[in-house]
CSV table of C-alpha atoms in Angstrom, one decimal:
chain,number,residue,atom,x,y,z
A,1,MET,CA,103.4,88.2,107.7
A,2,PRO,CA,103.4,86.7,104.2
A,3,ASN,CA,106.5,86.9,102.1
A,4,ARG,CA,106.5,90.0,99.9
A,5,ARG,CA,107.9,90.2,96.4
A,6,ARG,CA,110.0,93.4,96.1
A,7,ASP,CA,109.2,93.7,92.4
A,8,ILE,CA,105.4,94.2,92.9
A,9,ALA,CA,104.0,97.5,94.1
A,10,VAL,CA,100.7,99.3,94.4
A,11,GLU,CA,100.4,103.1,94.2
A,12,VAL,CA,98.3,104.7,96.9
A,13,LYS,CA,97.2,108.3,96.9
A,14,ILE,CA,95.7,109.7,100.1
A,15,GLY,CA,93.8,112.9,100.4
A,16,VAL,CA,93.9,114.6,103.8
A,17,GLN,CA,91.4,117.2,104.9
A,18,HIS,CA,92.8,120.7,105.3
A,19,ALA,CA,96.1,119.7,103.5
A,20,PRO,CA,96.9,121.2,100.2
A,21,ARG,CA,98.7,118.2,98.8
A,22,GLU,CA,97.9,114.5,98.7
A,23,ILE,CA,100.2,111.8,100.1
A,24,VAL,CA,101.5,109.5,97.3
A,25,LEU,CA,103.3,106.3,98.1
A,26,GLU,CA,104.2,102.9,96.6
A,27,SER,CA,103.6,100.0,98.9
A,28,GLU,CA,104.5,96.4,98.8
A,29,GLN,CA,101.2,95.6,100.5
A,30,SER,CA,98.5,94.2,98.2
A,31,ALA,CA,95.6,96.3,97.1
A,32,GLU,CA,93.4,94.1,99.3
A,33,GLU,CA,95.5,94.8,102.4
A,34,VAL,CA,95.4,98.5,101.7
A,35,GLU,CA,91.7,98.4,101.2
A,36,SER,CA,91.2,96.5,104.5
A,37,ALA,CA,93.3,99.0,106.4
A,38,VAL,CA,91.3,101.9,104.9
A,39,ALA,CA,88.0,100.2,105.7
A,40,ALA,CA,89.0,99.5,109.3
A,41,ALA,CA,90.0,103.1,109.8
A,42,LEU,CA,86.8,104.4,108.3
A,43,ALA,CA,84.7,102.0,110.4
A,44,GLY,CA,86.3,103.3,113.6
A,45,LYS,CA,88.1,100.1,114.3
A,46,ALA,CA,91.4,102.0,114.1
A,47,GLN,CA,92.1,105.7,114.9
A,48,LEU,CA,94.9,105.8,112.4
A,49,LEU,CA,95.3,104.6,108.8
A,50,SER,CA,98.7,102.9,108.9
A,51,LEU,CA,100.5,101.9,105.6
A,52,VAL,CA,104.0,100.8,104.9
A,53,ASP,CA,105.8,102.2,101.9
A,54,GLU,CA,108.3,100.4,99.6
A,55,HIS,CA,111.2,101.5,101.8
A,56,GLY,CA,109.7,100.2,105.0
A,57,ARG,CA,108.6,103.6,106.4
A,58,LYS,CA,105.2,103.8,108.1
A,59,VAL,CA,102.7,106.4,106.9
A,60,LEU,CA,100.1,107.3,109.6
A,61,VAL,CA,97.0,109.4,108.8
A,62,PRO,CA,94.3,110.1,111.4
A,63,ALA,CA,91.2,108.3,110.3
A,64,ASP,CA,89.0,111.3,110.9
A,65,ARG,CA,91.1,113.4,108.5
A,66,LEU,CA,90.8,111.1,105.5
A,67,ALA,CA,89.3,112.8,102.5
A,68,TYR,CA,89.8,110.0,100.0
A,69,VAL,CA,92.1,107.1,99.2
A,70,GLU,CA,92.9,106.0,95.7
A,71,ILE,CA,94.4,102.5,95.3
A,72,GLY,CA,96.1,101.8,92.0
A,73,GLU,CA,96.4,98.3,90.5
A,74,GLN,CA,99.4,96.2,91.5
A,75,SER,CA,102.1,96.5,88.9
A,76,VAL,CA,105.5,95.0,88.2
A,77,ARG,CA,108.3,97.5,88.8
A,78,LYS,CA,110.4,98.1,85.8
A,79,VAL,CA,114.1,97.9,86.4
A,80,GLY,CA,116.9,98.8,84.0
A,81,PHE,CA,116.9,100.5,80.7
A,82,GLY,CA,114.7,100.0,77.7
A,83,ALA,CA,113.6,101.6,74.5
A,84,LEU,CA,110.5,103.7,74.6
């Protein structure tokens, strides 16, 4: 597994069929890694979409229940205080 920078994150929104709310998480995985995992799940190569959030928790969604997946751009996390 490649070294991950803890200050880079990508926001992922997952819509699940028959669920009133979407799942929103920030992941240290790259946008390309997330897209590959989604593509594998939708192609039937995996029964579950498995992603890891910024705290190391796994999020598992059955592939046949995916309604949509929105992958945000990678961004640098802002730390500290600043003027708006």
